Amino acid sequence: MTAAASARQILTRLHEVMAGRTHAQYKLDRVVEIIAESLSSEVCSIYLLREGALELYATQGLNPEAVHVTRLAVGEGLTGTIANNIETLNLAEAKAHPDFAYRPETGEEQFHSFAGVPIVYRERAVGVLCVQHVDPRRYEDVEIEALQTTAMVLSELIAHKELVDGESVIDLEISHVENDILEGLPLVKGLAAGQAVFHQPRIEIDQVVAEDVEAERQRVYRAFDKMRDQIDALAREPEFGKGGEHVEVLETYKMFAYDEGWSRRINEAIDSGLTAEAAIERVQQRTRMRMREIDDPLLADRMHDLEDLSNRLLRIVSGQLGTAATQGLRRDTVLFARNLGPAELLEYDRRRLKGVVLEEGSLTAHVVIVARAMGVPVLGRVSGLRTRVAEGDEVILDADHGTVTLRPNQQVLEAFETRFARSREKQAAYAELRDVEPFTRDGTRITVMMNAGLRDDMSALAMSGADGVGLFRTEFQFLVSSTLPQRDRQMRLYRDVLDAAGDKPVIFRTVDIGGDKAVPYLDTAVAERDENPAMGWRALRLSLEREGLLKAQARALLEAAAGRSLSVMFPMVSEPWEFDAGKKVFEDQLAFQRDRRRQVPETIRYGCMLEVPALADMLDVLLPKLSFVSVGTNDLTQFLFAADRANPKLAERYDWLSPAILRFLARVSRSFVGHDVQLGVCGEMGGRRLEALALLGIGYRRLSITPAAVGPIKELVRKVDLGELTAQMSGWLAAPPPDMRGALQQWAGERDIEVE
Ligand code: PEP
Ligand code: MG
């Protein structure tokens, strides 16, 4: 018998039982009887989650006295393991499994084989359905699938209270434990309070069992058509016509969308009696379970794509489209998501978005950089979001200490308020440094600039007292826009930025699109699925090839800075010729403007980012050509360590204070001696006190950092004796201490320099 036929047979029989006006316990007893019989098993049992433990609610084959007596903690025994890991177990010999726990009251010692599936409700296991058999044999795939489909139906019946008595309360909802604390990695420090909102609202599947199988099939067909149209429309974008690697990537995506196997499996699930939504979810669940078993990261990535498509299909079929941003935030909010793109974050209302909690995330992912610029604290690498957080929960985010407290009680709230007030006082103290110039104790003026990317960021210039904007990320305008910003729109932004900066300098970096900064209207949407997007077709590489894009930007910048001074910086320069080519686009546009007797900037300074290690070995060739270089340590370190900056698994792996990085940066700084070229750092590293200390000690005198760090870094600078620090750092670089971070921390502590 096929899996579908076997599941449908069970569902039909379950339906009959449900239709009867009988007692809930009687129904449960009938359910286990039917399943045991259909799967030719001596035993079938249902455990449900009650008061935090899995309680045996019904059994066919085990000792009936054990019903409502046997209770297992989540994580205890095979049943507890299934619930804990939300996984299926299929064992020929149950006792051989390391998690097997024997319960004498059940009388299960005579049974050898065991198979169990979780009963999942809202991504949490609320029970376990299992079968056992005397013979030591693994259950067939069709049997496991029938069991899984049945578990899905049971979950719906339980949710609708059709299988349990009113007084027997199953823990369907997340237990509302007060002061439940989740831990994570602080990505943007700060404190926040608000209500929990999930970025992707959960898709509610109201009905699991189909009333009309054919109608459900048609709904899925229509949803597939729509999804394929969307993918095809993406492929028709003019950019995709040109060939190249990104076309292949899209082809893979398309291959999934048209994958016969996938649609067939969904169809089979519909055949077994499920609704369109339940069938998609059912197949997705199975994919997820398979994913757990496959230990191949490449395949896992592909599965991830498939899961994305599956979500898209589910959204289309259920008509539940959009994110929390499109629905609008109603109160102060702490946002929860697996991960976010920078553009997705920018869609949120800045006034209401107080904090972000991510399952993934890393310090230099662009979404984190954007959040930092917005002053929104972020905690990353937090697990258990879907199982412990409920939409609307009150939440306190302490991204200084790496915790998020769910449902805080009054006492915790009050303690938080006190800390919040103290942190505001500290901010006020930094504000007092606004007009104080940052000189070291031995009299060296350090230039502290800020990074920006949006019009709104410019207000921070006056508030922080930064010396100017050392990095204006022009791609942010592209990220927040749904269409390619035209030249005059770009020009207006640049002009406003220069107006807001007044006498202070602004360095405009030409667009750095690609990598994790994908925009939907350019082919970089595909680069997101590029195998190595950060090393792919991005930044200046893309701009030089799409010359129209760079020309328009050059014109916009030249026009905006007419009669003033303009500083232009190129991102991701890997070889000196790329700088020459970028500069030529600007010089050609300048000549064009001059020919037309248009007003042009009084002066133009050109510079580039140093974020590709290869460029460090070409500085003798490069430096005579330009006015400034800014080291982008975010990209540079990912390339030095061959460690993807956006990969959460590597988030804590490499340290900016490792001797390899510091030696590299010191070598770069030495290459500038004798050249009249400004050298600075504009990566996130410069905004962290301990790291900034190290940079000062190896020759860096210009930092461009996130606005919130300007005050703390100024305060740091004023406490440092640069001569002493430089001597210490050069000693450490010659003979690195085993723990550079620890050594520097101790050095700072001894001098009363606050570095946290
Ligand atoms: C960097 O790479 O350090 C940098 C400042 O650029 P971005 O973070 O925008 O890639
Ligand atoms: Mg960079």
PDB file of N, CA, C and O in Angstrom, residues 351-393:
ATOM      1  N   ARG A 351      10.867  54.613  15.186  1.00  0.00           N
ATOM      2  CA  ARG A 351      10.425  55.120  16.503  1.00  0.00           C
ATOM      3  C   ARG A 351       9.957  53.989  17.407  1.00  0.00           C
ATOM      4  O   ARG A 351      10.015  54.051  18.608  1.00  0.00           O
ATOM      5  N   ARG A 352       9.441  52.920  16.784  1.00  0.00           N
ATOM      6  CA  ARG A 352       8.876  51.842  17.612  1.00  0.00           C
ATOM      7  C   ARG A 352       9.811  50.649  17.768  1.00  0.00           C
ATOM      8  O   ARG A 352       9.642  49.841  18.673  1.00  0.00           O
ATOM      9  N   LEU A 353      10.763  50.529  16.856  1.00  0.00           N
ATOM     10  CA  LEU A 353      11.653  49.380  16.925  1.00  0.00           C
ATOM     11  C   LEU A 353      12.749  49.631  17.952  1.00  0.00           C
ATOM     12  O   LEU A 353      13.613  50.476  17.763  1.00  0.00           O
ATOM     13  N   LYS A 354      12.696  48.910  19.066  1.00  0.00           N
ATOM     14  CA  LYS A 354      13.627  49.191  20.169  1.00  0.00           C
ATOM     15  C   LYS A 354      14.767  48.191  20.254  1.00  0.00           C
ATOM     16  O   LYS A 354      15.797  48.475  20.866  1.00  0.00           O
ATOM     17  N   GLY A 355      14.560  46.998  19.714  1.00  0.00           N
ATOM     18  CA  GLY A 355      15.618  45.996  19.810  1.00  0.00           C
ATOM     19  C   GLY A 355      15.358  44.850  18.856  1.00  0.00           C
ATOM     20  O   GLY A 355      14.235  44.685  18.358  1.00  0.00           O
ATOM     21  N   VAL A 356      16.398  44.050  18.586  1.00  0.00           N
ATOM     22  CA  VAL A 356      16.269  42.924  17.666  1.00  0.00           C
ATOM     23  C   VAL A 356      16.940  41.695  18.283  1.00  0.00           C
ATOM     24  O   VAL A 356      18.026  41.803  18.864  1.00  0.00           O
ATOM     25  N   VAL A 357      16.276  40.549  18.165  1.00  0.00           N
ATOM     26  CA  VAL A 357      16.853  39.291  18.634  1.00  0.00           C
ATOM     27  C   VAL A 357      16.870  38.321  17.456  1.00  0.00           C
ATOM     28  O   VAL A 357      15.840  38.100  16.817  1.00  0.00           O
ATOM     29  N   LEU A 358      18.059  37.797  17.151  1.00  0.00           N
ATOM     30  CA  LEU A 358      18.201  36.923  15.983  1.00  0.00           C
ATOM     31  C   LEU A 358      18.678  35.533  16.394  1.00  0.00           C
ATOM     32  O   LEU A 358      19.466  35.407  17.324  1.00  0.00           O
ATOM     33  N   GLU A 359      18.209  34.529  15.655  1.00  0.00           N
ATOM     34  CA  GLU A 359      18.752  33.188  15.891  1.00  0.00           C
ATOM     35  C   GLU A 359      20.158  33.103  15.316  1.00  0.00           C
ATOM     36  O   GLU A 359      20.996  32.382  15.799  1.00  0.00           O
ATOM     37  N   GLU A 360      20.390  33.863  14.239  1.00  0.00           N
ATOM     38  CA  GLU A 360      21.710  33.839  13.613  1.00  0.00           C
ATOM     39  C   GLU A 360      22.407  35.165  13.887  1.00  0.00           C
ATOM     40  O   GLU A 360      22.324  35.691  14.962  1.00  0.00           O
ATOM     41  N   GLY A 361      23.077  35.733  12.881  1.00  0.00           N
ATOM     42  CA  GLY A 361      23.702  37.047  13.064  1.00  0.00           C
ATOM     43  C   GLY A 361      25.167  36.984  13.440  1.00  0.00           C
ATOM     44  O   GLY A 361      25.611  36.043  14.091  1.00  0.00           O
ATOM     45  N   SER A 362      25.915  37.998  12.979  1.00  0.00           N
ATOM     46  CA  SER A 362      27.319  38.111  13.364  1.00  0.00           C
ATOM     47  C   SER A 362      27.674  39.595  13.420  1.00  0.00           C
ATOM     48  O   SER A 362      26.968  40.426  12.854  1.00  0.00           O
ATOM     49  N   LEU A 363      28.779  39.911  14.087  1.00  0.00           N
ATOM     50  CA  LEU A 363      29.124  41.309  14.364  1.00  0.00           C
ATOM     51  C   LEU A 363      29.189  42.213  13.146  1.00  0.00           C
ATOM     52  O   LEU A 363      28.882  43.396  13.233  1.00  0.00           O
ATOM     53  N   THR A 364      29.643  41.663  12.021  1.00  0.00           N
ATOM     54  CA  THR A 364      29.838  42.542  10.871  1.00  0.00           C
ATOM     55  C   THR A 364      28.833  42.288   9.750  1.00  0.00           C
ATOM     56  O   THR A 364      29.008  42.773   8.648  1.00  0.00           O
ATOM     57  N   ALA A 365      27.788  41.533  10.029  1.00  0.00           N
ATOM     58  CA  ALA A 365      26.740  41.368   9.017  1.00  0.00           C
ATOM     59  C   ALA A 365      26.124  42.757   8.805  1.00  0.00           C
ATOM     60  O   ALA A 365      26.033  43.548   9.749  1.00  0.00           O
ATOM     61  N   HIS A 366      25.731  43.055   7.585  1.00  0.00           N
ATOM     62  CA  HIS A 366      25.269  44.414   7.317  1.00  0.00           C
ATOM     63  C   HIS A 366      24.016  44.792   8.081  1.00  0.00           C
ATOM     64  O   HIS A 366      23.826  45.938   8.444  1.00  0.00           O
ATOM     65  N   VAL A 367      23.186  43.799   8.348  1.00  0.00           N
ATOM     66  CA  VAL A 367      21.988  44.117   9.120  1.00  0.00           C
ATOM     67  C   VAL A 367      22.398  44.632  10.503  1.00  0.00           C
ATOM     68  O   VAL A 367      21.773  45.525  11.070  1.00  0.00           O
ATOM     69  N   VAL A 368      23.469  44.093  11.011  1.00  0.00           N
ATOM     70  CA  VAL A 368      23.942  44.504  12.340  1.00  0.00           C
ATOM     71  C   VAL A 368      24.551  45.912  12.264  1.00  0.00           C
ATOM     72  O   VAL A 368      24.343  46.740  13.148  1.00  0.00           O
ATOM     73  N   ILE A 369      25.257  46.177  11.188  1.00  0.00           N
ATOM     74  CA  ILE A 369      25.835  47.512  11.006  1.00  0.00           C
ATOM     75  C   ILE A 369      24.715  48.557  10.900  1.00  0.00           C
ATOM     76  O   ILE A 369      24.782  49.627  11.503  1.00  0.00           O
ATOM     77  N   VAL A 370      23.672  48.195  10.160  1.00  0.00           N
ATOM     78  CA  VAL A 370      22.544  49.119  10.015  1.00  0.00           C
ATOM     79  C   VAL A 370      21.879  49.340  11.379  1.00  0.00           C
ATOM     80  O   VAL A 370      21.593  50.473  11.772  1.00  0.00           O
ATOM     81  N   ALA A 371      21.684  48.257  12.108  1.00  0.00           N
ATOM     82  CA  ALA A 371      21.051  48.388  13.428  1.00  0.00           C
ATOM     83  C   ALA A 371      21.908  49.266  14.333  1.00  0.00           C
ATOM     84  O   ALA A 371      21.390  50.096  15.083  1.00  0.00           O
ATOM     85  N   ARG A 372      23.205  49.091  14.242  1.00  0.00           N
ATOM     86  CA  ARG A 372      24.114  49.885  15.074  1.00  0.00           C
ATOM     87  C   ARG A 372      23.951  51.360  14.728  1.00  0.00           C
ATOM     88  O   ARG A 372      23.868  52.221  15.606  1.00  0.00           O
ATOM     89  N   ALA A 373      23.870  51.633  13.424  1.00  0.00           N
ATOM     90  CA  ALA A 373      23.707  53.027  13.003  1.00  0.00           C
ATOM     91  C   ALA A 373      22.361  53.575  13.468  1.00  0.00           C
ATOM     92  O   ALA A 373      22.230  54.756  13.781  1.00  0.00           O
ATOM     93  N   MET A 374      21.352  52.694  13.528  1.00  0.00           N
ATOM     94  CA  MET A 374      20.031  53.142  13.967  1.00  0.00           C
ATOM     95  C   MET A 374      19.963  53.246  15.494  1.00  0.00           C
ATOM     96  O   MET A 374      18.967  53.706  16.040  1.00  0.00           O
ATOM     97  N   GLY A 375      20.992  52.765  16.159  1.00  0.00           N
ATOM     98  CA  GLY A 375      20.983  52.783  17.620  1.00  0.00           C
ATOM     99  C   GLY A 375      20.054  51.720  18.197  1.00  0.00           C
ATOM    100  O   GLY A 375      19.506  51.888  19.282  1.00  0.00           O
ATOM    101  N   VAL A 376      19.872  50.633  17.451  1.00  0.00           N
ATOM    102  CA  VAL A 376      18.978  49.564  17.926  1.00  0.00           C
ATOM    103  C   VAL A 376      19.826  48.394  18.432  1.00  0.00           C
ATOM    104  O   VAL A 376      20.597  47.812  17.678  1.00  0.00           O
ATOM    105  N   PRO A 377      19.719  48.044  19.727  1.00  0.00           N
ATOM    106  CA  PRO A 377      20.504  46.926  20.239  1.00  0.00           C
ATOM    107  C   PRO A 377      20.117  45.601  19.576  1.00  0.00           C
ATOM    108  O   PRO A 377      18.939  45.382  19.264  1.00  0.00           O
ATOM    109  N   VAL A 378      21.107  44.742  19.373  1.00  0.00           N
ATOM    110  CA  VAL A 378      20.847  43.448  18.732  1.00  0.00           C
ATOM    111  C   VAL A 378      21.541  42.336  19.510  1.00  0.00           C
ATOM    112  O   VAL A 378      22.712  42.434  19.851  1.00  0.00           O
ATOM    113  N   LEU A 379      20.784  41.282  19.762  1.00  0.00           N
ATOM    114  CA  LEU A 379      21.340  40.080  20.369  1.00  0.00           C
ATOM    115  C   LEU A 379      21.245  38.978  19.318  1.00  0.00           C
ATOM    116  O   LEU A 379      20.182  38.780  18.729  1.00  0.00           O
ATOM    117  N   GLY A 380      22.367  38.282  19.069  1.00  0.00           N
ATOM    118  CA  GLY A 380      22.340  37.240  18.041  1.00  0.00           C
ATOM    119  C   GLY A 380      22.604  35.875  18.645  1.00  0.00           C
ATOM    120  O   GLY A 380      22.889  35.753  19.839  1.00  0.00           O
ATOM    121  N   ARG A 381      22.523  34.846  17.771  1.00  0.00           N
ATOM    122  CA  ARG A 381      22.830  33.471  18.177  1.00  0.00           C
ATOM    123  C   ARG A 381      21.981  33.004  19.366  1.00  0.00           C
ATOM    124  O   ARG A 381      22.475  32.348  20.274  1.00  0.00           O
ATOM    125  N   VAL A 382      20.712  33.376  19.333  1.00  0.00           N
ATOM    126  CA  VAL A 382      19.809  32.992  20.430  1.00  0.00           C
ATOM    127  C   VAL A 382      18.967  31.808  19.954  1.00  0.00           C
ATOM    128  O   VAL A 382      18.364  31.883  18.886  1.00  0.00           O
ATOM    129  N   SER A 383      18.940  30.730  20.724  1.00  0.00           N
ATOM    130  CA  SER A 383      18.091  29.621  20.280  1.00  0.00           C
ATOM    131  C   SER A 383      16.818  29.552  21.117  1.00  0.00           C
ATOM    132  O   SER A 383      16.711  30.190  22.162  1.00  0.00           O
ATOM    133  N   GLY A 384      15.869  28.804  20.595  1.00  0.00           N
ATOM    134  CA  GLY A 384      14.610  28.606  21.324  1.00  0.00           C
ATOM    135  C   GLY A 384      13.593  29.709  21.106  1.00  0.00           C
ATOM    136  O   GLY A 384      12.656  29.853  21.883  1.00  0.00           O
ATOM    137  N   LEU A 385      13.775  30.505  20.027  1.00  0.00           N
ATOM    138  CA  LEU A 385      12.853  31.619  19.834  1.00  0.00           C
ATOM    139  C   LEU A 385      11.409  31.162  19.675  1.00  0.00           C
ATOM    140  O   LEU A 385      10.515  31.648  20.362  1.00  0.00           O
ATOM    141  N   ARG A 386      11.212  30.209  18.761  1.00  0.00           N
ATOM    142  CA  ARG A 386       9.834  29.806  18.478  1.00  0.00           C
ATOM    143  C   ARG A 386       9.212  28.996  19.611  1.00  0.00           C
ATOM    144  O   ARG A 386       8.001  28.923  19.744  1.00  0.00           O
ATOM    145  N   THR A 387      10.048  28.367  20.402  1.00  0.00           N
ATOM    146  CA  THR A 387       9.465  27.508  21.428  1.00  0.00           C
ATOM    147  C   THR A 387       9.236  28.238  22.741  1.00  0.00           C
ATOM    148  O   THR A 387       8.418  27.827  23.546  1.00  0.00           O
ATOM    149  N   ARG A 388       9.977  29.315  22.984  1.00  0.00           N
ATOM    150  CA  ARG A 388       9.825  29.968  24.296  1.00  0.00           C
ATOM    151  C   ARG A 388       9.223  31.362  24.242  1.00  0.00           C
ATOM    152  O   ARG A 388       8.764  31.880  25.251  1.00  0.00           O
ATOM    153  N   VAL A 389       9.265  31.968  23.057  1.00  0.00           N
ATOM    154  CA  VAL A 389       8.738  33.322  22.958  1.00  0.00           C
ATOM    155  C   VAL A 389       7.366  33.276  22.292  1.00  0.00           C
ATOM    156  O   VAL A 389       7.198  32.606  21.282  1.00  0.00           O
ATOM    157  N   ALA A 390       6.400  33.971  22.868  1.00  0.00           N
ATOM    158  CA  ALA A 390       5.097  34.069  22.224  1.00  0.00           C
ATOM    159  C   ALA A 390       4.921  35.502  21.743  1.00  0.00           C
ATOM    160  O   ALA A 390       5.379  36.445  22.407  1.00  0.00           O
ATOM    161  N   GLU A 391       4.304  35.643  20.584  1.00  0.00           N
ATOM    162  CA  GLU A 391       4.035  36.964  20.037  1.00  0.00           C
ATOM    163  C   GLU A 391       3.320  37.801  21.111  1.00  0.00           C
ATOM    164  O   GLU A 391       2.405  37.328  21.770  1.00  0.00           O
ATOM    165  N   GLY A 392       3.767  39.009  21.305  1.00  0.00           N
ATOM    166  CA  GLY A 392       3.096  39.887  22.272  1.00  0.00           C
ATOM    167  C   GLY A 392       3.658  39.817  23.686  1.00  0.00           C
ATOM    168  O   GLY A 392       3.289  40.612  24.540  1.00  0.00           O
ATOM    169  N   ASP A 393       4.565  38.858  23.946  1.00  0.00           N
ATOM    170  CA  ASP A 393       5.195  38.778  25.274  1.00  0.00           C
ATOM    171  C   ASP A 393       5.900  40.090  25.616  1.00  0.00           C
ATOM    172  O   ASP A 393       6.489  40.711  24.741  1.00  0.00           O
TER     173      ASP A 393
END
